[in-house]
Coordinates of C-alpha atoms and ligand atoms in Angstrom, one line a residue:
M28 CA 56.4 42.3 288.9
W29 CA 56.1 41.3 285.2
T30 CA 53.3 39.0 286.2
D31 CA 51.5 41.8 288.0
L32 CA 51.8 44.1 285.0
K33 CA 50.6 41.4 282.6
A34 CA 47.6 40.8 284.8
H35 CA 47.0 44.5 284.8
Y36 CA 47.2 44.5 281.0
A37 CA 44.7 41.6 280.9
R38 CA 42.3 43.6 283.0
T39 CA 42.6 46.8 281.0
S40 CA 43.4 45.8 277.4
D41 CA 39.7 45.9 276.3
R42 CA 39.2 49.4 277.5
N43 CA 39.0 52.3 275.0
I44 CA 41.9 54.8 275.3
L45 CA 39.5 57.5 274.1
D46 CA 37.4 56.9 277.2
L47 CA 40.3 57.9 279.4
F48 CA 39.9 61.4 278.1
A49 CA 36.6 61.6 280.0
D50 CA 39.1 63.0 282.6
D51 CA 39.8 66.4 281.2
T52 CA 43.2 66.6 282.9
R53 CA 44.3 63.5 281.0
F54 CA 46.7 65.4 278.7
E55 CA 48.3 67.3 281.6
G56 CA 48.5 64.2 283.7
F57 CA 50.1 62.0 281.0
S58 CA 52.6 64.3 279.4
A59 CA 55.9 65.5 280.7
A60 CA 58.2 68.4 279.8
L61 CA 61.6 69.7 280.0
G62 CA 61.1 73.4 279.4
D63 CA 59.1 73.7 276.2
F64 CA 60.2 70.2 275.0
L65 CA 57.1 68.0 275.6
L66 CA 56.3 64.3 275.5
D67 CA 52.6 63.5 275.3
Y68 CA 51.8 59.9 276.1
S69 CA 48.1 60.4 276.9
K70 CA 47.1 58.6 273.8
T71 CA 48.2 55.2 275.3
N72 CA 46.3 52.8 277.5
I73 CA 48.4 53.8 280.4
D74 CA 46.6 55.0 283.5
A75 CA 47.8 56.1 286.9
D76 CA 47.9 52.6 288.2
T77 CA 49.8 51.3 285.1
R78 CA 52.3 54.1 285.5
S79 CA 52.8 53.3 289.2
A80 CA 53.4 49.7 288.4
L81 CA 55.8 50.5 285.6
I82 CA 57.7 52.9 287.8
A83 CA 57.9 50.2 290.5
L84 CA 59.4 47.9 287.8
A85 CA 62.1 50.6 287.1
E86 CA 62.7 51.0 290.8
N87 CA 63.0 47.3 291.4
A88 CA 65.6 47.1 288.6
S89 CA 67.6 49.8 290.4
V90 CA 67.5 52.1 287.4
A91 CA 68.6 55.1 289.5
A92 CA 71.6 53.4 291.1
R93 CA 72.8 52.0 287.8
R94 CA 72.2 55.4 286.1
D95 CA 74.4 57.1 288.8
A96 CA 77.0 54.3 288.4
M97 CA 77.1 55.0 284.6
F98 CA 77.5 58.8 285.1
A99 CA 80.2 58.1 287.7
G100 CA 82.4 56.1 285.3
E101 CA 81.8 52.7 286.8
K102 CA 82.4 49.8 284.4
I103 CA 78.8 49.0 283.8
N104 CA 79.7 47.5 280.4
E105 CA 80.6 44.3 282.2
T106 CA 81.1 42.0 279.2
E107 CA 83.8 44.3 277.9
G108 CA 85.0 45.7 281.2
R109 CA 84.4 49.2 280.2
A110 CA 82.9 52.4 281.6
V111 CA 80.0 54.0 279.6
L112 CA 80.7 57.7 279.4
H113 CA 79.3 59.2 276.2
T114 CA 77.8 61.7 278.7
A115 CA 81.3 63.0 279.5
L116 CA 81.5 64.2 275.8
R117 CA 78.7 66.7 276.5
N118 CA 79.7 67.5 280.1
L119 CA 80.4 71.2 279.2
S120 CA 80.3 72.0 282.9
G121 CA 83.6 70.1 283.2
R122 CA 82.4 68.4 286.3
T123 CA 84.9 65.8 287.3
V124 CA 84.3 62.4 285.8
E125 CA 86.7 59.7 286.9
V126 CA 87.6 56.4 285.2
D127 CA 90.1 54.3 287.2
G128 CA 90.7 57.2 289.5
Q129 CA 91.6 59.6 286.7
D130 CA 89.5 62.6 285.7
V131 CA 88.7 62.2 282.0
M132 CA 87.4 65.7 281.5
P133 CA 90.6 67.7 280.8
E134 CA 91.3 65.4 277.8
V135 CA 87.6 65.5 276.6
L136 CA 87.6 69.3 276.7
D137 CA 91.0 69.6 275.1
T138 CA 89.9 67.4 272.2
L139 CA 86.7 69.5 271.8
S140 CA 88.8 72.6 271.6
R141 CA 91.1 71.0 269.0
M142 CA 88.1 70.0 267.0
E143 CA 86.7 73.5 267.2
A144 CA 89.9 75.1 266.0
F145 CA 90.1 72.7 263.1
A146 CA 86.4 73.0 262.1
T147 CA 86.8 76.8 262.2
A148 CA 89.9 76.7 260.1
V149 CA 88.1 74.5 257.5
R150 CA 85.2 76.8 257.4
D151 CA 87.1 80.1 257.2
G152 CA 89.6 78.8 254.7
S153 CA 92.7 79.1 256.9
Y154 CA 93.1 75.3 256.5
Q155 CA 93.1 74.6 252.8
G156 CA 93.5 71.7 250.3
Q157 CA 96.0 71.7 247.6
G158 CA 93.5 73.5 245.3
G159 CA 92.3 76.1 247.9
K160 CA 89.4 76.4 250.4
I161 CA 87.7 73.1 251.3
T162 CA 84.4 72.7 249.3
D163 CA 83.6 69.1 250.2
V164 CA 84.0 66.9 253.3
I165 CA 83.7 63.1 252.9
N166 CA 83.0 61.2 256.2
I167 CA 84.0 57.6 255.7
G168 CA 82.6 55.4 258.5
I169 CA 79.8 52.9 259.1
G170 CA 77.3 52.2 261.9
G171 CA 77.9 54.6 264.8
S172 CA 80.7 56.3 262.8
D173 CA 78.2 57.2 260.1
L174 CA 74.6 57.2 261.1
G175 CA 74.8 59.8 263.8
P176 CA 76.7 62.5 261.8
A177 CA 74.8 61.7 258.6
M178 CA 71.5 62.0 260.5
A179 CA 72.5 65.3 262.2
Y180 CA 74.0 66.8 259.1
R181 CA 70.7 66.5 257.4
A182 CA 68.7 67.5 260.5
L183 CA 70.7 70.7 261.0
S184 CA 71.1 71.7 257.3
P185 CA 69.6 75.2 257.9
Y186 CA 72.6 75.8 260.1
G187 CA 75.1 74.5 257.6
V188 CA 74.5 76.8 254.6
D189 CA 77.8 78.6 255.0
G190 CA 79.8 75.4 255.6
P191 CA 81.3 73.0 253.0
R192 CA 79.1 70.2 251.6
C193 CA 79.4 67.0 253.5
H194 CA 79.0 63.5 252.1
F195 CA 78.7 60.2 254.0
V196 CA 80.2 57.0 252.6
S197 CA 79.5 53.8 254.6
N198 CA 78.7 50.9 252.4
V199 CA 81.5 48.6 251.1
D200 CA 79.4 48.5 247.9
G201 CA 81.6 50.5 245.5
A202 CA 78.6 52.3 244.3
D203 CA 78.5 54.3 247.5
I204 CA 82.0 55.9 247.3
H205 CA 81.9 56.1 243.5
D206 CA 78.7 58.2 243.6
V207 CA 80.3 60.6 246.0
L208 CA 83.7 60.9 244.5
V209 CA 82.4 61.8 241.1
K210 CA 80.8 64.9 242.7
C211 CA 84.0 66.1 244.4
D212 CA 87.2 67.8 243.4
P213 CA 90.1 66.0 245.1
T214 CA 92.1 69.1 245.5
T215 CA 89.5 70.8 247.6
T216 CA 88.1 67.8 249.5
L217 CA 88.8 66.8 253.1
V218 CA 88.4 63.1 253.8
I219 CA 87.5 62.1 257.4
V220 CA 88.1 58.5 258.2
A221 CA 85.8 57.8 261.2
S222 CA 86.3 54.5 262.9
K223 CA 86.4 53.8 266.6
T224 CA 88.5 50.7 266.0
F225 CA 90.2 51.7 262.8
T226 CA 89.9 48.1 261.6
T227 CA 86.4 48.0 260.2
I228 CA 86.7 46.5 256.7
E229 CA 84.1 48.6 255.0
T230 CA 85.7 51.8 256.3
M231 CA 89.3 50.8 255.6
T232 CA 88.4 49.7 252.1
N233 CA 86.6 52.9 251.3
A234 CA 89.4 55.0 252.8
E235 CA 92.0 53.3 250.6
T236 CA 89.8 53.9 247.6
A237 CA 89.5 57.6 248.5
Q238 CA 93.2 57.9 249.1
K239 CA 94.0 56.4 245.6
W240 CA 91.4 58.8 244.1
M241 CA 93.0 61.8 245.8
A242 CA 96.5 60.7 244.9
E243 CA 95.8 61.2 241.2
K244 CA 95.6 65.0 241.8
V245 CA 97.1 65.7 245.2
T246 CA 100.7 65.4 246.1
D247 CA 100.3 65.0 249.9
T248 CA 97.1 63.1 250.5
G249 CA 97.7 62.8 254.2
A250 CA 97.4 66.6 254.5
Q251 CA 93.8 66.3 253.3
F252 CA 92.8 63.4 255.6
A253 CA 91.6 63.5 259.2
A254 CA 91.1 60.5 261.5
L255 CA 88.6 60.0 264.3
S256 CA 89.3 57.0 266.4
S257 CA 89.9 55.4 269.8
A258 CA 92.8 53.5 268.2
V259 CA 94.9 56.5 267.6
S260 CA 98.1 54.5 267.0
K261 CA 96.5 52.7 264.0
T262 CA 96.0 56.1 262.2
A263 CA 99.7 56.7 261.9
D264 CA 100.1 54.6 258.7
W265 CA 97.9 57.1 256.8
G266 CA 100.4 59.9 257.0
I267 CA 97.8 62.1 258.8
A268 CA 99.5 64.7 261.0
A269 CA 98.7 64.5 264.7
E270 CA 96.8 67.8 264.7
R271 CA 94.1 66.2 262.5
V272 CA 93.8 63.0 264.5
F273 CA 91.0 63.2 267.1
G274 CA 90.9 60.5 269.6
F275 CA 88.4 59.2 272.1
E276 CA 88.4 56.5 274.7
D277 CA 86.9 53.0 274.6
W278 CA 84.2 54.1 277.1
V279 CA 82.4 55.8 274.2
G280 CA 80.3 53.2 272.4
G281 CA 80.2 53.5 268.6
R282 CA 76.5 54.2 268.5
Y283 CA 76.8 56.8 271.3
S284 CA 79.8 58.6 269.8
M285 CA 78.4 61.5 267.7
W286 CA 78.9 63.9 270.6
G287 CA 82.7 63.7 270.3
P288 CA 85.2 63.4 267.4
I289 CA 82.8 61.3 265.3
G290 CA 80.7 64.5 265.1
L291 CA 83.5 66.4 263.4
S292 CA 81.8 66.6 260.0
V293 CA 78.7 68.0 261.7
M294 CA 80.8 70.6 263.5
I295 CA 82.5 71.6 260.2
S296 CA 79.1 72.0 258.6
I297 CA 77.2 74.0 261.3
G298 CA 80.2 75.6 263.1
A299 CA 81.6 75.3 266.6
D300 CA 79.0 77.4 268.4
N301 CA 76.1 75.4 266.9
F302 CA 77.8 72.2 267.8
R303 CA 78.2 73.4 271.3
A304 CA 74.4 74.1 271.4
F305 CA 73.9 70.5 270.3
L306 CA 76.1 69.4 273.3
Q307 CA 74.2 71.7 275.6
G308 CA 70.9 70.1 274.6
G309 CA 72.3 66.7 275.4
E310 CA 73.7 68.0 278.7
A311 CA 70.4 69.5 279.7
M312 CA 68.7 66.1 279.1
D313 CA 71.4 64.4 281.2
N314 CA 70.7 66.7 284.1
H315 CA 67.0 66.1 283.7
F316 CA 67.5 62.4 283.6
L317 CA 69.7 62.6 286.7
T318 CA 67.3 64.7 288.8
A319 CA 63.7 64.4 287.7
D320 CA 61.3 62.1 289.5
F321 CA 60.5 59.0 287.4
A322 CA 56.9 60.2 287.0
E323 CA 58.2 63.3 285.3
N324 CA 61.4 61.9 283.8
L325 CA 61.3 61.9 280.0
P326 CA 63.7 59.1 279.2
V327 CA 62.3 57.0 282.0
L328 CA 58.7 57.6 280.8
L329 CA 59.6 56.9 277.2
A330 CA 61.2 53.6 278.3
L331 CA 58.2 52.6 280.4
V332 CA 55.8 53.3 277.5
G333 CA 58.1 51.1 275.4
I334 CA 58.1 48.3 278.0
W335 CA 54.3 48.6 278.2
H336 CA 53.9 48.2 274.5
N337 CA 56.4 45.5 273.8
Q338 CA 57.1 43.3 276.8
I339 CA 53.7 43.7 278.4
S340 CA 51.2 44.2 275.5
G341 CA 53.2 42.1 273.0
H342 CA 53.4 44.6 270.1
G343 CA 56.4 43.4 268.2
T344 CA 57.4 46.6 266.3
R345 CA 57.4 50.3 267.0
A346 CA 57.2 53.0 264.3
V347 CA 59.1 56.3 264.6
L348 CA 57.4 58.8 262.4
P349 CA 59.0 62.3 262.5
Y350 CA 56.9 65.0 260.9
D351 CA 60.1 66.7 260.2
N352 CA 61.6 65.9 256.8
R353 CA 65.1 66.7 257.9
L354 CA 64.8 63.9 260.5
G355 CA 64.6 61.4 257.6
R356 CA 67.7 59.5 258.9
L357 CA 66.5 59.4 262.5
P358 CA 64.7 56.1 262.2
A359 CA 67.8 54.4 260.9
Y360 CA 69.9 56.1 263.6
F361 CA 67.4 54.7 266.2
Q362 CA 67.5 51.3 264.7
Q363 CA 71.2 51.0 265.5
L364 CA 70.8 52.8 268.9
E365 CA 68.0 50.6 270.1
M366 CA 68.4 47.3 268.2
E367 CA 72.2 47.0 268.5
S368 CA 72.0 48.0 272.2
N369 CA 69.1 45.8 273.4
G370 CA 68.7 43.1 270.7
K371 CA 70.0 40.4 273.0
S372 CA 68.7 37.1 274.3
V373 CA 70.6 36.8 277.5
S374 CA 70.8 39.0 280.5
M375 CA 73.9 40.4 282.1
D376 CA 74.4 37.2 284.2
G377 CA 74.2 35.0 281.1
K378 CA 70.7 33.7 281.7
D379 CA 68.0 33.5 279.0
L380 CA 65.7 36.5 279.0
T381 CA 62.1 35.6 280.1
V382 CA 60.6 38.5 278.1
P383 CA 61.3 39.9 274.6
A384 CA 64.3 42.2 274.4
G385 CA 62.5 44.9 272.5
P386 CA 60.6 45.7 269.3
V387 CA 61.8 46.1 265.7
V388 CA 62.1 49.8 265.3
W389 CA 61.3 51.3 261.9
G390 CA 59.9 54.4 260.3
E391 CA 60.0 57.2 257.8
P392 CA 59.1 60.9 257.9
G393 CA 55.4 61.9 257.7
T394 CA 53.6 62.9 255.6
N395 CA 55.4 60.6 253.1
G396 CA 54.6 57.4 255.1
Q397 CA 50.9 58.3 255.1
H398 CA 50.8 57.5 251.4
A399 CA 52.7 54.3 251.8
F400 CA 52.6 52.0 254.9
Y401 CA 50.1 53.8 257.2
Q402 CA 47.4 51.6 255.7
L403 CA 48.8 48.7 257.9
I404 CA 49.1 50.9 260.9
H405 CA 45.5 51.9 260.7
Q406 CA 43.7 48.8 259.5
G407 CA 46.3 45.9 259.7
T408 CA 45.7 43.1 262.1
Q409 CA 48.7 43.9 264.2
V410 CA 49.0 47.0 266.5
V411 CA 52.0 49.1 265.8
P412 CA 52.7 51.7 268.6
V413 CA 53.8 54.9 267.0
E414 CA 56.1 57.7 268.1
F415 CA 55.2 60.9 266.3
M416 CA 57.5 63.9 266.6
V417 CA 57.0 67.4 265.2
A418 CA 58.2 71.0 265.7
A419 CA 55.7 73.8 266.5
K420 CA 57.5 75.9 263.9
G421 CA 59.5 75.2 260.8
H422 CA 62.6 77.0 259.6
E423 CA 60.9 78.2 256.4
D424 CA 59.3 81.5 257.4
D425 CA 58.0 82.0 253.9
L426 CA 56.3 78.6 253.9
T427 CA 54.3 78.6 257.1
H428 CA 51.3 77.3 255.4
H429 CA 53.3 74.1 254.6
H430 CA 54.1 73.8 258.2
K431 CA 50.6 74.2 259.4
L432 CA 49.5 71.4 257.0
L433 CA 52.4 69.2 258.3
V434 CA 51.3 69.7 261.9
A435 CA 47.6 69.2 261.1
N436 CA 48.6 65.9 259.4
C437 CA 50.7 64.7 262.4
F438 CA 47.9 65.5 264.9
A439 CA 45.3 64.0 262.6
Q440 CA 47.2 60.7 262.4
S441 CA 47.4 60.2 266.1
E442 CA 43.7 61.2 266.4
A443 CA 42.7 58.7 263.7
L444 CA 44.7 56.0 265.5
L445 CA 43.0 56.8 268.8
R446 CA 39.5 57.4 267.6
G447 CA 39.1 55.0 264.6
R448 CA 35.8 54.7 262.8
S449 CA 33.2 52.2 263.8
L450 CA 31.1 49.9 261.5
D451 CA 28.0 51.9 262.4
E452 CA 29.6 55.2 261.4
C453 CA 30.8 53.5 258.1
R454 CA 27.3 52.2 257.5
E455 CA 25.9 55.7 257.9
R456 CA 28.4 57.1 255.5
M457 CA 27.7 54.4 252.9
A458 CA 23.9 55.0 253.3
A459 CA 24.5 58.7 252.7
K460 CA 26.2 57.8 249.5
G461 CA 23.0 55.9 248.4
L462 CA 24.2 52.3 249.0
T463 CA 21.9 49.8 250.4
G464 CA 21.7 46.1 251.4
D465 CA 24.6 43.7 251.0
E466 CA 26.6 46.2 249.0
L467 CA 26.3 48.8 251.8
E468 CA 27.4 46.2 254.3
R469 CA 30.3 45.0 252.2
Q470 CA 31.6 48.5 251.5
A471 CA 31.1 49.6 255.1
R472 CA 33.3 46.8 256.4
H473 CA 36.2 47.8 254.3
R474 CA 36.1 51.3 255.7
V475 CA 36.2 50.4 259.4
F476 CA 39.2 51.8 261.4
P477 CA 39.5 49.8 264.7
G478 CA 41.1 52.8 266.5
N479 CA 42.3 52.4 270.0
R480 CA 45.8 52.2 268.7
P481 CA 48.5 53.9 270.9
S482 CA 50.9 56.6 270.0
T483 CA 53.1 59.2 271.7
T484 CA 53.9 62.6 270.4
L485 CA 57.1 64.5 271.0
I486 CA 56.7 68.2 270.3
Y487 CA 59.4 70.9 270.4
P488 CA 59.6 74.5 269.4
K489 CA 61.9 74.1 266.4
L490 CA 64.5 71.6 265.2
T491 CA 67.5 73.5 266.5
P492 CA 70.9 72.0 267.4
Y493 CA 69.9 72.3 271.1
V494 CA 66.6 70.4 270.5
L495 CA 68.4 67.7 268.4
G496 CA 70.8 67.2 271.4
Q497 CA 67.8 66.8 273.7
I498 CA 66.1 64.3 271.4
I499 CA 69.2 62.1 270.9
A500 CA 70.2 62.1 274.6
M501 CA 66.6 61.3 275.6
Y502 CA 66.6 58.3 273.3
E503 CA 70.0 57.1 274.5
H504 CA 68.8 57.1 278.1
R505 CA 65.6 55.5 277.1
V506 CA 67.6 52.6 275.7
F507 CA 69.6 52.4 278.9
V508 CA 66.5 52.4 281.1
E509 CA 64.9 49.6 279.0
G510 CA 68.1 47.6 279.0
T511 CA 68.5 48.0 282.8
I512 CA 64.9 46.8 283.4
L513 CA 65.5 43.8 281.2
G514 CA 68.9 43.2 282.9
I515 CA 70.7 43.5 279.6
N516 CA 74.1 45.0 278.9
S517 CA 73.1 47.6 276.3
Y518 CA 76.7 48.5 275.5
D519 CA 78.2 45.4 273.8
Q520 CA 77.2 44.0 270.4
W521 CA 78.6 40.5 270.0
G522 CA 75.7 39.7 267.6
V523 CA 77.6 41.5 264.8
E524 CA 80.7 39.4 265.0
L525 CA 79.7 36.1 263.3
G526 CA 78.7 37.7 260.0
K527 CA 82.0 39.6 260.0
E528 CA 84.0 36.4 260.5
L529 CA 82.1 34.5 257.8
A530 CA 82.5 37.3 255.3
L531 CA 86.3 37.2 255.8
A532 CA 86.2 33.4 255.3
L533 CA 84.1 33.7 252.2
D534 CA 86.4 36.2 250.5
P535 CA 89.0 33.6 249.3
I536 CA 86.3 31.1 248.5
L537 CA 84.6 33.6 246.2
S538 CA 88.0 34.3 244.4
G539 CA 88.5 30.6 244.0
D540 CA 91.7 30.5 246.1
Q541 CA 90.0 28.1 248.6
D542 CA 87.3 25.5 248.2
G543 CA 84.1 25.7 250.1
A544 CA 84.5 22.6 252.3
G545 CA 82.1 22.7 255.2
K546 CA 79.8 25.3 253.6
D547 CA 76.1 24.6 253.3
G548 CA 74.6 23.9 249.8
S549 CA 72.8 27.2 249.6
T550 CA 75.9 29.2 250.2
L551 CA 77.9 27.1 247.8
G552 CA 75.2 27.5 245.1
L553 CA 75.3 31.3 245.5
V554 CA 79.1 31.4 245.4
K555 CA 79.0 29.3 242.2
Y556 CA 76.5 31.7 240.6
V557 CA 78.8 34.7 241.2
Q558 CA 81.8 32.8 240.0
N559 CA 80.0 31.9 236.7
A560 CA 78.6 35.4 236.2
Ligands
F6P620 O1 79.9 46.0 263.6 C1 79.2 46.9 264.4 C2 80.0 48.0 264.8 O2 81.1 47.7 265.6 C3 79.2 49.1 265.4 O3 78.9 48.9 266.8 C4 80.0 50.3 265.1 O4 79.2 51.5 265.3 C5 80.4 50.1 263.7 O5 80.6 48.7 263.7 C6 81.6 50.8 263.2 O6 82.7 50.5 264.0 P1 84.0 51.4 263.9 O7 83.6 52.8 264.3 O8 85.0 50.7 264.8 O9 84.5 51.4 262.5

């Protein structure tokens, strides 16, 4: 099947995407919607035959059966022997979901209610710090225990104006926590320690520092701490009362966890009702993913476009360019979601992959990137498939002219990538400026845009909690579909372990308590540099 698709690519790669628009139903035929949430993939080199071949690839990989197994609580995370049920966290219908014969929903919904009661109490001041109403919340976590809530807090800031300020500390670099603590009053600050395992060294180190900082002014620090973890027993040492410990099960992967307790800071910021709307958006995408035909199924289509661009066409990176400033942390969130999930070299059965596992994902909000790295996207030698996203309306009703410009820029960029500008057009423009001869030719060549560069555009009415839920759930399922087609287990992350082990081993070497026997010359040289500093 891969060979067929590659042969199909070889046959069609020279064709101009713009020519596909000779069919004036191209946009309708190559876009898909869930209500008014729309994915346009017509500006790619995918035609009806390509799409059929890609769908056949998904069918051949039993995507539907594996999807149903995932939602049903089967242990599809085989290398860790775990179910994969982040979808249960947004299953507001309460539909039974069983793991090992037990319905997990009563516990999920009970934890959600406890979170809601606590978030409401923080917001209305019925839960207080030693110095009164909570003014600041510090979420201490890293990776999946940081990126999701940090991204969503910023994305949904229009809904958080009446909530406390939230800060996100992740890096073990003391600069991170220092810069947050100096802005907060310990007597009115709530510290949330967010760690699935409650062992992550960065998080535990930052939490200890926060506790010491708070202890200088607050008698009972435990009373101003909350813990979010699937290792609830480990939270006991922190003196945090059970009512502020929010647990979740090991069938929620770290990078898929923002829907449950790890989302507490977001819930405190935007309120329980808005957080429910976020869950509803995710749940709506789940239902769509479960029921829509593959040719209309947003996560499946996004995955197939991804496979077409990376594994078939050989484009090594993919840019995520939200024309939505509040989605500034979304590319970083997607980096973990996609690259920690699918950045593997072996398939589920331990065999080497025969195709690349996926692209490097990167990006920044537009229009900022236009004045930075878009040069390479337009004129560089490598093709970078782009995913644009934009809201039809902004939140700033008094600044609609800004939003119109934003949208115009977003559409202009995808048009420029598609259309390009030929050498002949550039010659004409240079001639119009009065240039002639060699100088005209030289200047014209620098101004050529090859065009024919693919992009997709996701467009939605407004960046509401519901829409954010749709976006995140769509990308989660996209990663799952890509992983399934590649035969990967998207839910483990063994590739992060070696660095952790070596960092622990280097700690005593750096402090001079152990020699560096067995270390390479470079590492020893760097250690010596720090020791002599
Ligand atoms: O080291 C990688 C990782 O395990 C991620 O998968 C996870 O999101 C992050 O670290 C944080 O882990 P925890 O929530 O257990 O502190």
